[in-house]
Amino acid sequence: MKKDINLAVIDDDQDICELITAFFRPRGYSVTSFADVSDFLKDANLLPNFDVILCDLNLPKSNGIDFAASAKENSIAAPIILITA
């Protein structure tokens, strides 16, 4: 049995989140979107469940580079892929 891959998307642009979701869900990914890093970090129970994190480089309250740098402090082991329009 194939294991679903859990993908987190951190992006303040709802259209981008919907586009990424529309691309990955039919390919067997489980996609959860967050508007910013603080929303993502709010539920610490979810963090270990993600296999990959896509994070926008430029966010209103933070940025992807700072998030990636602080990932270890927040016990995030999943690979982080920075994206930008």
GROMACS .gro file of C-alpha atoms in nm:
model
   85
    1MET     CA    1   0.000   0.000   0.000
    2LYS     CA    2   0.132   0.346  -0.095
    3LYS     CA    3   0.178   0.589   0.192
    4ASP     CA    4   0.029   0.934   0.142
    5ILE     CA    5   0.288   1.208   0.143
    6ASN     CA    6   0.192   1.494   0.373
    7LEU     CA    7   0.276   1.831   0.223
    8ALA     CA    8   0.255   2.162   0.406
    9VAL     CA    9   0.224   2.483   0.205
   10ILE     CA   10   0.300   2.814   0.376
   11ASP     CA   11   0.193   3.100   0.150
   12ASP     CA   12  -0.019   3.410   0.202
   13ASP     CA   13  -0.150   3.395  -0.156
   14GLN     CA   14  -0.462   3.178  -0.150
   15ASP     CA   15  -0.448   3.130  -0.529
   16ILE     CA   16  -0.099   2.978  -0.501
   17CYS     CA   17  -0.216   2.745  -0.223
   18GLU     CA   18  -0.509   2.632  -0.435
   19LEU     CA   19  -0.286   2.580  -0.740
   20ILE     CA   20  -0.037   2.369  -0.544
   21THR     CA   21  -0.320   2.170  -0.386
   22ALA     CA   22  -0.483   2.111  -0.727
   23PHE     CA   23  -0.153   1.982  -0.863
   24PHE     CA   24  -0.047   1.754  -0.576
   25ARG     CA   25  -0.373   1.603  -0.442
   26PRO     CA   26  -0.449   1.400  -0.756
   27ARG     CA   27  -0.096   1.260  -0.731
   28GLY     CA   28  -0.161   1.113  -0.386
   29TYR     CA   29  -0.034   1.395  -0.166
   30SER     CA   30  -0.220   1.519   0.139
   31VAL     CA   31  -0.191   1.899   0.132
   32THR     CA   32  -0.243   2.139   0.422
   33SER     CA   33  -0.213   2.515   0.363
   34PHE     CA   34  -0.114   2.787   0.608
   35ALA     CA   35  -0.129   3.165   0.553
   36ASP     CA   36   0.193   3.234   0.744
   37VAL     CA   37   0.464   3.075   0.956
   38SER     CA   38   0.291   3.154   1.286
   39ASP     CA   39  -0.022   2.966   1.171
   40PHE     CA   40   0.198   2.669   1.078
   41LEU     CA   41   0.379   2.669   1.413
   42LYS     CA   42   0.060   2.709   1.623
   43ASP     CA   43  -0.022   2.339   1.622
   44ALA     CA   44   0.300   2.168   1.727
   45ASN     CA   45   0.127   1.828   1.709
   46LEU     CA   46   0.107   1.860   1.330
   47LEU     CA   47   0.475   1.940   1.272
   48PRO     CA   48   0.613   1.583   1.277
   49ASN     CA   49   0.342   1.470   1.033
   50PHE     CA   50   0.472   1.664   0.732
   51ASP     CA   51   0.707   1.497   0.487
   52VAL     CA   52   0.781   1.814   0.288
   53ILE     CA   53   0.720   2.185   0.348
   54LEU     CA   54   0.680   2.440   0.068
   55CYS     CA   55   0.728   2.791   0.204
   56ASP     CA   56   0.696   3.123   0.027
   57LEU     CA   57   1.016   3.326   0.035
   58ASN     CA   58   0.832   3.652   0.107
   59LEU     CA   59   0.560   3.649   0.369
   60PRO     CA   60   0.395   3.951   0.537
   61LYS     CA   61   0.511   3.877   0.894
   62SER     CA   62   0.825   3.673   0.823
   63ASN     CA   63   1.020   3.519   0.540
   64GLY     CA   64   1.108   3.172   0.423
   65ILE     CA   65   1.480   3.209   0.490
   66ASP     CA   66   1.423   3.292   0.857
   67PHE     CA   67   1.174   3.007   0.883
   68ALA     CA   68   1.419   2.759   0.731
   69ALA     CA   69   1.696   2.880   0.962
   70SER     CA   70   1.474   2.833   1.269
   71ALA     CA   71   1.336   2.495   1.164
   72LYS     CA   72   1.571   2.296   1.385
   73GLU     CA   73   1.471   2.503   1.692
   74ASN     CA   74   1.109   2.411   1.622
   75SER     CA   75   1.184   2.037   1.581
   76ILE     CA   76   1.108   2.044   1.210
   77ALA     CA   77   1.290   1.762   1.034
   78ALA     CA   78   1.103   1.774   0.701
   79PRO     CA   79   1.279   1.918   0.398
   80ILE     CA   80   1.185   2.281   0.333
   81ILE     CA   81   1.154   2.405  -0.023
   82LEU     CA   82   1.142   2.783  -0.063
   83ILE     CA   83   0.917   2.910  -0.341
   84THR     CA   84   0.844   3.253  -0.481
   85ALA     CA   85   0.633   3.403  -0.755
   0.00000   0.00000   0.00000
